[in-house]
PDB file of N, CA and C in Angstrom:
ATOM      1  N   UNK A   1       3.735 -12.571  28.528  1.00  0.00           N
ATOM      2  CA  UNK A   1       3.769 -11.268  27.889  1.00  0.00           C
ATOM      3  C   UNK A   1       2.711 -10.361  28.515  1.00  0.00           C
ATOM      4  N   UNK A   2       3.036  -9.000  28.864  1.00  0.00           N
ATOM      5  CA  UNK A   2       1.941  -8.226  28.922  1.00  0.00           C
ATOM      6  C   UNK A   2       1.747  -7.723  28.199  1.00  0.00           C
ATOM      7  N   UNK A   3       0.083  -7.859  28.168  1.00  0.00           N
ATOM      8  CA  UNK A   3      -1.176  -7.291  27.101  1.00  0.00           C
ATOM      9  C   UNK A   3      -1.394  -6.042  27.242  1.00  0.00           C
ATOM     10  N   UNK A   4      -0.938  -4.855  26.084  1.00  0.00           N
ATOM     11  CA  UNK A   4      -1.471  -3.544  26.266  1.00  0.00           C
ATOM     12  C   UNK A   4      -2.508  -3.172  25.400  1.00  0.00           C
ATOM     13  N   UNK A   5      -2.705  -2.206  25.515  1.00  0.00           N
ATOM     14  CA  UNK A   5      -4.276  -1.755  24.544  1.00  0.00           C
ATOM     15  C   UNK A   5      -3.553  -0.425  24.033  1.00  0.00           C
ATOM     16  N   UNK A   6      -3.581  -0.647  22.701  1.00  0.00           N
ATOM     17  CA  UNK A   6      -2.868   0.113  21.848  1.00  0.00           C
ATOM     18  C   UNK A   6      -3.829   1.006  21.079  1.00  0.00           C
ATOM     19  N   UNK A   7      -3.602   2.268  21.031  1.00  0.00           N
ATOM     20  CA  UNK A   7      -4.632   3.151  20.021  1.00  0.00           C
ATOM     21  C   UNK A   7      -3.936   4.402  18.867  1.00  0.00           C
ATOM     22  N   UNK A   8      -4.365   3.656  17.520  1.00  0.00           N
ATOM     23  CA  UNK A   8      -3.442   4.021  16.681  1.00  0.00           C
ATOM     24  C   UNK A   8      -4.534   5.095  16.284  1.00  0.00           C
ATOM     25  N   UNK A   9      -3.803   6.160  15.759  1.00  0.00           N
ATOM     26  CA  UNK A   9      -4.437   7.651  15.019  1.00  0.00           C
ATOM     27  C   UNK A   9      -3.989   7.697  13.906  1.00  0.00           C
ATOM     28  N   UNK A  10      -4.740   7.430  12.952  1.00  0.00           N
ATOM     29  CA  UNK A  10      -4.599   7.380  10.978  1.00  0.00           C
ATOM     30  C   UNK A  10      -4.618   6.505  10.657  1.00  0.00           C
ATOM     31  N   UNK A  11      -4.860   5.706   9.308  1.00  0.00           N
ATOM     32  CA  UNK A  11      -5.033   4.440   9.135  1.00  0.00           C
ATOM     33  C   UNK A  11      -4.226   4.374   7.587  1.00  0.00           C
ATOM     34  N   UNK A  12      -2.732   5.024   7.490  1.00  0.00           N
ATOM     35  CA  UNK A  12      -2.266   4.272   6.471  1.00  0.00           C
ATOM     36  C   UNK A  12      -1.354   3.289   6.486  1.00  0.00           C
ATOM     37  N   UNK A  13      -0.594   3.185   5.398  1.00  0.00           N
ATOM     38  CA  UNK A  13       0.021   1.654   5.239  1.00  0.00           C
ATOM     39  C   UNK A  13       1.115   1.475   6.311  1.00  0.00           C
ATOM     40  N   UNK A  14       1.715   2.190   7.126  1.00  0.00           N
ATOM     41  CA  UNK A  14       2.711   1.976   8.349  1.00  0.00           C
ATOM     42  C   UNK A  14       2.185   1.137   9.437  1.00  0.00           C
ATOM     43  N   UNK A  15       0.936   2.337   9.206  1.00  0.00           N
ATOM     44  CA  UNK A  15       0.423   2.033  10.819  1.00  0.00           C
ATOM     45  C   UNK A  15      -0.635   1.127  10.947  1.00  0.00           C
ATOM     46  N   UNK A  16      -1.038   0.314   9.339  1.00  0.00           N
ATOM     47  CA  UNK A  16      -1.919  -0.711   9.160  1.00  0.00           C
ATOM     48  C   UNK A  16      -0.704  -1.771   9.523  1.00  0.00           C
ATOM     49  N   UNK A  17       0.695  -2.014   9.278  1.00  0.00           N
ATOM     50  CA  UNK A  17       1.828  -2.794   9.133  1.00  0.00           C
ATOM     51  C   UNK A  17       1.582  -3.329  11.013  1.00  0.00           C
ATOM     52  N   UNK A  18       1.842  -2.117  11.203  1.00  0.00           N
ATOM     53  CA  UNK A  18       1.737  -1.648  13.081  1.00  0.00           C
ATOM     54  C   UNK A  18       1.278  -2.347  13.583  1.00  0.00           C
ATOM     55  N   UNK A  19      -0.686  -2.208  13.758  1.00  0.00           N
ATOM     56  CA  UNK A  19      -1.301  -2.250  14.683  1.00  0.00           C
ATOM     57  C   UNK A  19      -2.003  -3.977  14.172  1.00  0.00           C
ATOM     58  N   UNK A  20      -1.595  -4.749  12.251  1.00  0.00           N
ATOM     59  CA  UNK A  20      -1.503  -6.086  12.880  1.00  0.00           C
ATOM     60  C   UNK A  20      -0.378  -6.805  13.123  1.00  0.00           C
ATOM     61  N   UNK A  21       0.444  -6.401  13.461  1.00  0.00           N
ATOM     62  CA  UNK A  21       1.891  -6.826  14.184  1.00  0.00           C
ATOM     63  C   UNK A  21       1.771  -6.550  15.486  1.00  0.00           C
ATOM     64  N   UNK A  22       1.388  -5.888  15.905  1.00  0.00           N
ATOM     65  CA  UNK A  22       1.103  -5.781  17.643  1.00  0.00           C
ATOM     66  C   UNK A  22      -0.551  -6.493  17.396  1.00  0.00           C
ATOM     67  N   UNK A  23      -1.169  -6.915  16.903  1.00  0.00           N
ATOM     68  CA  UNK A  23      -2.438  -7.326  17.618  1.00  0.00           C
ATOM     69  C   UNK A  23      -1.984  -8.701  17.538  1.00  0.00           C
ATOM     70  N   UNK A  24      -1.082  -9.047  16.402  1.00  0.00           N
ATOM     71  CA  UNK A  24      -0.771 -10.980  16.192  1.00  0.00           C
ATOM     72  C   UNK A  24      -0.243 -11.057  17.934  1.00  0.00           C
ATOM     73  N   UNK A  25       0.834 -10.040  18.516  1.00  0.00           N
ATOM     74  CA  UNK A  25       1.294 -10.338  19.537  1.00  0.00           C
ATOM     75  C   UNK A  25       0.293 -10.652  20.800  1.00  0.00           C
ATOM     76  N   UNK A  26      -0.754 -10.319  20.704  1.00  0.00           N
ATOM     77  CA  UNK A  26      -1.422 -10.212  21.708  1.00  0.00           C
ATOM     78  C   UNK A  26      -1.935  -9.335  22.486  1.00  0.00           C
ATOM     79  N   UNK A  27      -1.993  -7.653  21.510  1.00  0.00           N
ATOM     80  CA  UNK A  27      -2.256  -6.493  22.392  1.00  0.00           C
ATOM     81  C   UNK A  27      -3.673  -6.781  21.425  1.00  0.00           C
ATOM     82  N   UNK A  28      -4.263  -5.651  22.737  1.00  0.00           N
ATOM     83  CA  UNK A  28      -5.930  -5.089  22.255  1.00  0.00           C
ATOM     84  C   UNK A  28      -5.540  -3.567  20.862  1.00  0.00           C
ATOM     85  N   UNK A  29      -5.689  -3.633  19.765  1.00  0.00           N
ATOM     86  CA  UNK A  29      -5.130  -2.615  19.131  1.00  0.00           C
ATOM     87  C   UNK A  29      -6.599  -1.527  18.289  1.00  0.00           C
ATOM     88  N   UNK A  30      -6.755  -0.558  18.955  1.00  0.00           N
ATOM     89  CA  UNK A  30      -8.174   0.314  18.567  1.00  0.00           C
ATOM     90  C   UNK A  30      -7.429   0.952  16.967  1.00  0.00           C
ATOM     91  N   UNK A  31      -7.933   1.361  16.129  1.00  0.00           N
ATOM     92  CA  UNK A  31      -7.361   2.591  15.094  1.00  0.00           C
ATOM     93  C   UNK A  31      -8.318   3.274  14.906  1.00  0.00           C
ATOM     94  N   UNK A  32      -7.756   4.341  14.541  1.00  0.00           N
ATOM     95  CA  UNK A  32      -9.308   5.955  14.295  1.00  0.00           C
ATOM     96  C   UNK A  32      -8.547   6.513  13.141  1.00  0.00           C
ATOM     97  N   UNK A  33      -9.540   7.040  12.365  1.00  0.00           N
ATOM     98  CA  UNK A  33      -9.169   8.164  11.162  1.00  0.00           C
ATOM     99  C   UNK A  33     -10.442   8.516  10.878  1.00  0.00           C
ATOM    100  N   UNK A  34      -9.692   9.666  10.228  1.00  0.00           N
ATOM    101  CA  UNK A  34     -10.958  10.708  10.290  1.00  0.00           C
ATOM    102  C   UNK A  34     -11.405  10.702   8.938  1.00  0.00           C
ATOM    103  N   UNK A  35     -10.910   9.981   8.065  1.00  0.00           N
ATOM    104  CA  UNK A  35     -11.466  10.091   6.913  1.00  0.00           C
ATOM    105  C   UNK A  35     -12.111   8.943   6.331  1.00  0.00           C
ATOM    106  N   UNK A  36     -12.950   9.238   5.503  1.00  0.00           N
ATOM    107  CA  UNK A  36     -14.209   8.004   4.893  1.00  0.00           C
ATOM    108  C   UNK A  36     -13.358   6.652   4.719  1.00  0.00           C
ATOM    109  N   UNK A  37     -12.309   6.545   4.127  1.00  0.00           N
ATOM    110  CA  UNK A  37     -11.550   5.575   3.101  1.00  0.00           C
ATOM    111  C   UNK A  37     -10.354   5.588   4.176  1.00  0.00           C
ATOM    112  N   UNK A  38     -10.022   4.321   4.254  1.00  0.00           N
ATOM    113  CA  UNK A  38      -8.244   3.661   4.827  1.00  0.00           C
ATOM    114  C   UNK A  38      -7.895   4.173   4.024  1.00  0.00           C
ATOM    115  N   UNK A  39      -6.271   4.377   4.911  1.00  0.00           N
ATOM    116  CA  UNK A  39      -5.172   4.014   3.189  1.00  0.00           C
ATOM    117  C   UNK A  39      -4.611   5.145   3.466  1.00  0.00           C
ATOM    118  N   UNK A  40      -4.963   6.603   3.997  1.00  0.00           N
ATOM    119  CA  UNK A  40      -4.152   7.320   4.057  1.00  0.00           C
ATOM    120  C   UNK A  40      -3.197   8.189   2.329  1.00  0.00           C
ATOM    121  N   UNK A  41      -2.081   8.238   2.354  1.00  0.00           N
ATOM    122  CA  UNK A  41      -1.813   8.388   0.966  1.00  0.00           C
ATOM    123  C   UNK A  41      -1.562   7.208  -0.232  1.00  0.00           C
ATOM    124  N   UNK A  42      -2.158   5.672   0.313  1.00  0.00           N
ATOM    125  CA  UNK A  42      -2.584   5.049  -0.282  1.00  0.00           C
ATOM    126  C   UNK A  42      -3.456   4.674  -0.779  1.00  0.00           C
ATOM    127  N   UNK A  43      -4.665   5.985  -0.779  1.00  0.00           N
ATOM    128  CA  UNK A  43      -5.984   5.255  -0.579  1.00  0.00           C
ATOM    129  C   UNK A  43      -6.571   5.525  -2.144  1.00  0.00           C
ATOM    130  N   UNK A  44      -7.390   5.567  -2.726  1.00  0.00           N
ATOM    131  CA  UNK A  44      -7.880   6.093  -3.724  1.00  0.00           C
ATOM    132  C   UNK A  44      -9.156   7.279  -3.714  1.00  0.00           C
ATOM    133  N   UNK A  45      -9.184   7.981  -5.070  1.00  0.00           N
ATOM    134  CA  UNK A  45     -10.352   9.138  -4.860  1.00  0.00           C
ATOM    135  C   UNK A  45     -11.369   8.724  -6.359  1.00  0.00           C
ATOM    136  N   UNK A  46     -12.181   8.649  -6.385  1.00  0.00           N
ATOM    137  CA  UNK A  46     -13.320   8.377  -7.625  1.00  0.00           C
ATOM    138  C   UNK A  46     -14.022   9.647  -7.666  1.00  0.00           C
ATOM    139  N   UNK A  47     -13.995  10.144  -9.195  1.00  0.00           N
ATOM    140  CA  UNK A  47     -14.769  11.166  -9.171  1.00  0.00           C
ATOM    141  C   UNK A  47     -15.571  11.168 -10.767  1.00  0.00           C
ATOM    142  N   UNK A  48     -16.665  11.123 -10.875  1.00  0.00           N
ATOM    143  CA  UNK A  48     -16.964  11.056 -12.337  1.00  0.00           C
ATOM    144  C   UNK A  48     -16.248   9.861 -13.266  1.00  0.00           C
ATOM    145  N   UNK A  49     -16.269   8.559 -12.716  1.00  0.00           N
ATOM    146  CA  UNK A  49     -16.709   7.599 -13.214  1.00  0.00           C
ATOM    147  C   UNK A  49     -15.129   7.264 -13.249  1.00  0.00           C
ATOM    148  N   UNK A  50     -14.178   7.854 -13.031  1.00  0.00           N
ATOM    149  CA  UNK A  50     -12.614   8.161 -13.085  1.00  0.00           C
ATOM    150  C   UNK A  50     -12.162   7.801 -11.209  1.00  0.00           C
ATOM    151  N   UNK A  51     -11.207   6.415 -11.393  1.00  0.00           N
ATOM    152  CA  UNK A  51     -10.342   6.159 -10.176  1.00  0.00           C
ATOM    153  C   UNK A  51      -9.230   7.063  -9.909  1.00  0.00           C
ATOM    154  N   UNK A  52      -8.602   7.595  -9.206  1.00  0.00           N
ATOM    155  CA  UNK A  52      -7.084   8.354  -9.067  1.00  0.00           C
ATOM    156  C   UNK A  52      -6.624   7.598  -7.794  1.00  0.00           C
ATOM    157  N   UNK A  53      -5.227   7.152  -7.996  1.00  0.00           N
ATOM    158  CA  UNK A  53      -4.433   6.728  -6.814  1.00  0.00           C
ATOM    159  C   UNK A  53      -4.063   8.472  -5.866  1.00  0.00           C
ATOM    160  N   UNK A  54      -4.403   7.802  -4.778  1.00  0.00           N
ATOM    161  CA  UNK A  54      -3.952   9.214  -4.112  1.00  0.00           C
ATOM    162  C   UNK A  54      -2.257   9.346  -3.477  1.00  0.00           C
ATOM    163  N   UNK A  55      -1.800   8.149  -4.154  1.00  0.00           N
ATOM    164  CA  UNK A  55      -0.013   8.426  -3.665  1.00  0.00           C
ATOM    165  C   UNK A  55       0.518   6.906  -3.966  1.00  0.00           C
ATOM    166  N   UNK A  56       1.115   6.235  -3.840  1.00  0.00           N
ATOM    167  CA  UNK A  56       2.337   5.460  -4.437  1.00  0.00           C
ATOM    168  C   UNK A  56       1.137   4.675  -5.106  1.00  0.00           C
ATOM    169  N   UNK A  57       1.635   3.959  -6.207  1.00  0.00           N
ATOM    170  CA  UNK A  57       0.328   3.491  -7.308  1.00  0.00           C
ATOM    171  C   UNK A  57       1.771   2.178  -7.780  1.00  0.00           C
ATOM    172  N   UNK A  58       2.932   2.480  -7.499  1.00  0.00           N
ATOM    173  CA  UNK A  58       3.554   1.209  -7.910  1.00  0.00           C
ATOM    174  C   UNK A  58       4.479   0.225  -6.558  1.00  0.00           C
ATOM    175  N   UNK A  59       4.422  -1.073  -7.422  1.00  0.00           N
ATOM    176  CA  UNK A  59       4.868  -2.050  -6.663  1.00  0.00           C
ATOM    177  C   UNK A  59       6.397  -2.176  -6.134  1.00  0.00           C
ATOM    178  N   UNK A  60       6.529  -1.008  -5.194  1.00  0.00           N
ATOM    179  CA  UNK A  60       8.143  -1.056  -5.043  1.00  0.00           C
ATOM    180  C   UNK A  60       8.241  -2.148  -4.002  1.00  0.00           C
ATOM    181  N   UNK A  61       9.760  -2.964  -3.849  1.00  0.00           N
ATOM    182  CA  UNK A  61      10.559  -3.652  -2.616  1.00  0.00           C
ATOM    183  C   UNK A  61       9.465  -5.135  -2.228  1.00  0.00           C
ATOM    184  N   UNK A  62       9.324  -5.271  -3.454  1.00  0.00           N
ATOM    185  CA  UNK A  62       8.049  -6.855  -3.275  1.00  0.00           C
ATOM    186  C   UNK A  62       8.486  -7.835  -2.226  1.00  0.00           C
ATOM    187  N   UNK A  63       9.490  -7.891  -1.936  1.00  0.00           N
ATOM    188  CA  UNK A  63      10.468  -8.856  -0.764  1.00  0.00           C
ATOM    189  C   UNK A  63      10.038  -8.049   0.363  1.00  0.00           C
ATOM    190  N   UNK A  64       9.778  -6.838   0.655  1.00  0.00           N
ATOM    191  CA  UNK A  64       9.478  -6.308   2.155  1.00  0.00           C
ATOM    192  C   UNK A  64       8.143  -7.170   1.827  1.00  0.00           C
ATOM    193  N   UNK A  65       7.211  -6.435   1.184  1.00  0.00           N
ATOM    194  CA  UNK A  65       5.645  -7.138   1.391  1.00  0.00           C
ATOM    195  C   UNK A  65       5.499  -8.711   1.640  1.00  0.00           C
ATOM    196  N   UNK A  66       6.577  -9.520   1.236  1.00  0.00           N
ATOM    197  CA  UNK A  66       6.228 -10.923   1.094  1.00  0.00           C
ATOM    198  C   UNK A  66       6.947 -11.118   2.018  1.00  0.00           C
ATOM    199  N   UNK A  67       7.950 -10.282   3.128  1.00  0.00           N
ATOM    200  CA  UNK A  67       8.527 -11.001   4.185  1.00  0.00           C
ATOM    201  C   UNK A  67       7.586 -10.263   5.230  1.00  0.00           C
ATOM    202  N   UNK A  68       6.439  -9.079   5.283  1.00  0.00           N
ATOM    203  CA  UNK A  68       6.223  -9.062   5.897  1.00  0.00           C
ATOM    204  C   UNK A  68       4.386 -10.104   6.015  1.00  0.00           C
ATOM    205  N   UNK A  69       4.154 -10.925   4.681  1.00  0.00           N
ATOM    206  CA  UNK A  69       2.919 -11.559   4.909  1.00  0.00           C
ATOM    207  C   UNK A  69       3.172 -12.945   5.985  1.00  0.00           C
ATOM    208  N   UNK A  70       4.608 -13.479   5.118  1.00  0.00           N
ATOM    209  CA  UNK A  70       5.420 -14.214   5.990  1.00  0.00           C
ATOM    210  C   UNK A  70       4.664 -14.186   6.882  1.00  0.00           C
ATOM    211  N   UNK A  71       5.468 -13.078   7.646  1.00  0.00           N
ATOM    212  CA  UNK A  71       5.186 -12.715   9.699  1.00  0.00           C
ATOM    213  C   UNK A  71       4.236 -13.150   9.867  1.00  0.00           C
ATOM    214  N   UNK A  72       2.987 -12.615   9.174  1.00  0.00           N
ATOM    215  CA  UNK A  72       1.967 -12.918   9.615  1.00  0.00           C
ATOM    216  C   UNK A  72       0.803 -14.081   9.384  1.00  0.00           C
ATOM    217  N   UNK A  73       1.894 -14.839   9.308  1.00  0.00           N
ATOM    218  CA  UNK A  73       1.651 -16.385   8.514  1.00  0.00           C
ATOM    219  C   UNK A  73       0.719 -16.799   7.366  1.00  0.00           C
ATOM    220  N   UNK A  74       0.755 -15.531   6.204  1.00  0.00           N
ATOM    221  CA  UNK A  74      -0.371 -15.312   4.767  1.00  0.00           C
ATOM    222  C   UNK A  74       0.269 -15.337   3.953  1.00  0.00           C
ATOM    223  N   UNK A  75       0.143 -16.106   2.776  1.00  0.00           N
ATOM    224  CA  UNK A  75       0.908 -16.028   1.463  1.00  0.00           C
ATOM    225  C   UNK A  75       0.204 -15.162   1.122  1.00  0.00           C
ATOM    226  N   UNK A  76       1.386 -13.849   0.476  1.00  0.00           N
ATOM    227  CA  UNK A  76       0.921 -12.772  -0.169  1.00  0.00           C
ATOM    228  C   UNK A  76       0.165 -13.006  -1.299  1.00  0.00           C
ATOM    229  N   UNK A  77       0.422 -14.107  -1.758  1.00  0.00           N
ATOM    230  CA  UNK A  77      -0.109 -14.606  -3.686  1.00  0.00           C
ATOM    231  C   UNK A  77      -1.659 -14.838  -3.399  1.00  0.00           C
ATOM    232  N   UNK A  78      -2.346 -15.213  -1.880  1.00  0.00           N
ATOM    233  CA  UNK A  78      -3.585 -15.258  -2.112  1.00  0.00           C
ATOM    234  C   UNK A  78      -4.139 -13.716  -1.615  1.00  0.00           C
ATOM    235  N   UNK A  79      -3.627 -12.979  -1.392  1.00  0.00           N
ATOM    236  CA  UNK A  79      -4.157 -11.340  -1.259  1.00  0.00           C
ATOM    237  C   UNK A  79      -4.119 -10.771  -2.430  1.00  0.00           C
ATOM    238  N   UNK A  80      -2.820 -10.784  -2.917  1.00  0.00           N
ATOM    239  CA  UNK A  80      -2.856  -9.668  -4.241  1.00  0.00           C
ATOM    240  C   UNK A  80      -2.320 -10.138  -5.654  1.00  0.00           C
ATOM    241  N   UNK A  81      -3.077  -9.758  -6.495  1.00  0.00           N
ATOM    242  CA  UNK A  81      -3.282 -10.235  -7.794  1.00  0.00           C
ATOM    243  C   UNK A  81      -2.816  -9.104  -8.940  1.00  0.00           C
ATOM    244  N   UNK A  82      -1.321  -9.742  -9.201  1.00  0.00           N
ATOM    245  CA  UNK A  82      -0.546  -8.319  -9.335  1.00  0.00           C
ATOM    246  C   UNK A  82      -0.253  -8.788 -11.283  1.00  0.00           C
ATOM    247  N   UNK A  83      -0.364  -7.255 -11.891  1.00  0.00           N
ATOM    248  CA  UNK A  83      -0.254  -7.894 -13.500  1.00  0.00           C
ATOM    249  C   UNK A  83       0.845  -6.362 -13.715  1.00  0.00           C
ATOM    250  N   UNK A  84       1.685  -7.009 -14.158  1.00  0.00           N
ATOM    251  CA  UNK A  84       3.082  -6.158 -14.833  1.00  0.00           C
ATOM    252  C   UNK A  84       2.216  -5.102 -15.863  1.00  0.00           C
ATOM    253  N   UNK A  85       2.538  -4.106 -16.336  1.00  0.00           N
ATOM    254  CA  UNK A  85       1.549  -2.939 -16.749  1.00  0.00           C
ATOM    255  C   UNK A  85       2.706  -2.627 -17.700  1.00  0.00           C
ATOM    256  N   UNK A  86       2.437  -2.075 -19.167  1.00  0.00           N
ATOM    257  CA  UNK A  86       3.603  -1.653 -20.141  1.00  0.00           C
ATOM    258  C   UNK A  86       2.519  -0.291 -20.506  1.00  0.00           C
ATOM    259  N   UNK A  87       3.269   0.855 -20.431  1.00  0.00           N
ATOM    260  CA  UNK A  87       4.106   1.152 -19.641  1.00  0.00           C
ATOM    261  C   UNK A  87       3.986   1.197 -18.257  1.00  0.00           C
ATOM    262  N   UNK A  88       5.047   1.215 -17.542  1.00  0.00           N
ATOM    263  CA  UNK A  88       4.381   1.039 -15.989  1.00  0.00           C
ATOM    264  C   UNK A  88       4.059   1.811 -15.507  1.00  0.00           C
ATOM    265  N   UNK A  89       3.625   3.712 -16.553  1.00  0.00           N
ATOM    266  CA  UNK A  89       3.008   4.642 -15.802  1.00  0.00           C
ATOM    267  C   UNK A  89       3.238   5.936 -16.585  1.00  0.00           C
ATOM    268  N   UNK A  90       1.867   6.547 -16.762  1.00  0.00           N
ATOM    269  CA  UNK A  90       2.292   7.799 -17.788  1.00  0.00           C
ATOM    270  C   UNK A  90       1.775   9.272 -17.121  1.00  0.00           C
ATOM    271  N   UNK A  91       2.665   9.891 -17.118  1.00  0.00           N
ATOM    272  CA  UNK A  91       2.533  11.273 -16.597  1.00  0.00           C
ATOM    273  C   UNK A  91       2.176  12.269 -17.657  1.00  0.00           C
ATOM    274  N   UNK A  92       1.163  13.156 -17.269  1.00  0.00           N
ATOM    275  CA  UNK A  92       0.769  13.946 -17.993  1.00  0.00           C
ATOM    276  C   UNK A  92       0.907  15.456 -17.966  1.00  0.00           C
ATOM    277  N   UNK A  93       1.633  15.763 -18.854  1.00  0.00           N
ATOM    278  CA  UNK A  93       2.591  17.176 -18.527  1.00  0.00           C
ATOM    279  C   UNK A  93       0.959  18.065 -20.106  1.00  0.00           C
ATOM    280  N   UNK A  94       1.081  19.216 -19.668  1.00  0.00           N
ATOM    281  CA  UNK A  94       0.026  20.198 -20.603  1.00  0.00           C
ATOM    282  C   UNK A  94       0.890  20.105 -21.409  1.00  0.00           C
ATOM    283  N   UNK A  95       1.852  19.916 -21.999  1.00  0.00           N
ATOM    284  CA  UNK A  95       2.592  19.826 -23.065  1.00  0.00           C
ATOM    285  C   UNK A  95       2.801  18.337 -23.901  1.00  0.00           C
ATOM    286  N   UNK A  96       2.597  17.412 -23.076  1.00  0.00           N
ATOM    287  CA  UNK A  96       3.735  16.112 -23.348  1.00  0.00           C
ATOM    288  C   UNK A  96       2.968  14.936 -22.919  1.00  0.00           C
ATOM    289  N   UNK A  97       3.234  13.754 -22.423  1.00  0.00           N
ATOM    290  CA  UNK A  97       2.685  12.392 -21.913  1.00  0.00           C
ATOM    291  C   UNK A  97       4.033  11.771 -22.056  1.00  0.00           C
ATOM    292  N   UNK A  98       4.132  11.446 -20.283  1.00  0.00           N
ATOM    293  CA  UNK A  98       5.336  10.777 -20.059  1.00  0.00           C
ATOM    294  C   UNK A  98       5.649   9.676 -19.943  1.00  0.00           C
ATOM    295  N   UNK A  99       6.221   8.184 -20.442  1.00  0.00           N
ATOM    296  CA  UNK A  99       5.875   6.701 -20.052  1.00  0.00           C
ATOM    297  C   UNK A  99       6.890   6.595 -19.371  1.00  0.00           C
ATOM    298  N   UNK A 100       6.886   5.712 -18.667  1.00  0.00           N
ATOM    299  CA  UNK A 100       7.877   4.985 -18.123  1.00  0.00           C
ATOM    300  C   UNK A 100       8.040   3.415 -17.376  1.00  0.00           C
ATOM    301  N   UNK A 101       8.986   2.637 -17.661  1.00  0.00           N
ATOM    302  CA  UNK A 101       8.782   1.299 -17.381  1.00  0.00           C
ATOM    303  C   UNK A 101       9.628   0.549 -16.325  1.00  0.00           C
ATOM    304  N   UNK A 102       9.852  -0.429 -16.312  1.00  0.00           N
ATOM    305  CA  UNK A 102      10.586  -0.717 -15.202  1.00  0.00           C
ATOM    306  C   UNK A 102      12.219  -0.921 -15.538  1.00  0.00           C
ATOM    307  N   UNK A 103      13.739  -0.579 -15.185  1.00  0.00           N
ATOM    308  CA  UNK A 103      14.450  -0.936 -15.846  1.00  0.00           C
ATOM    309  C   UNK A 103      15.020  -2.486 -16.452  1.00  0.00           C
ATOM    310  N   UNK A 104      14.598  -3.798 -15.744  1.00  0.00           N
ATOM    311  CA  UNK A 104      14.733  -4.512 -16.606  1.00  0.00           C
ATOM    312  C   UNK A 104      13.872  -4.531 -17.670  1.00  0.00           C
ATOM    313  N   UNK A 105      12.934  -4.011 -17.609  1.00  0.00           N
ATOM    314  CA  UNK A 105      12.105  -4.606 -19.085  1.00  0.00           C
ATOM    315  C   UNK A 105      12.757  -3.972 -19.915  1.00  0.00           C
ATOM    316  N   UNK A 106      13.525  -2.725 -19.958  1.00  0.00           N
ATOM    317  CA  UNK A 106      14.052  -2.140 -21.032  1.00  0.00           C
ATOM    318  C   UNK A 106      15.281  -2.913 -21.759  1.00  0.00           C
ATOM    319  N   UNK A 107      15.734  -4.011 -20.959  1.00  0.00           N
ATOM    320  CA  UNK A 107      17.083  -4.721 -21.634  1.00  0.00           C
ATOM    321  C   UNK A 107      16.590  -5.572 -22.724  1.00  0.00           C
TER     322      UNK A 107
END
């Protein structure tokens, strides 16, 4: 195989997928971002003692994540330590508070 030297620009969840899938192969893989925190629109913001997800906050397509720990020969179960949440998420309208859950739990 030839070895390239790969240099990724941003550091969210694609291009974290990316650059260790090309480094398992055997490339040299650099990443840069310009901001304090990985993660991109996964990352989180703390402000006054208060966490905020800065973009997807739920566990969609669990079979991509566990076929892609697979690949990289890691059982996902010793990375992430995942607890079902009732409701699985409430939106807050100046009027209202929105829940919502997953559709099997509703059967």
């Amino acid at each position: 195989m030839n070895t390239k030297t790969v240099s990724i620009i941003g550091w969210w969840i694609g291009w974290l997928a990316t650059a260790i899938l090309m480094a398992k192969d055997g490339h040299k893989v650099t990443v840069y971002e310009k901001n304090e925190c990985l993660g991109g629109r996964a990352s989180i913001f703390s402000a006054n003692g208060y966490t905020f997800d800065m973009g997807p906050s739920r566990y969609l397509m669990p079979d991509l994540f566990e076929r892609f720990f697979n690949e990289i020969g890691e059982d996902i179960h010793e990375h992430l330590d995942l607890a079902q949440l009732s409701p699985s998420y409430k939106v807050f309208y100046p009027e209202e508070v929105a829940e919502g859950s997953r559709e099997e739990d509703k059967t």
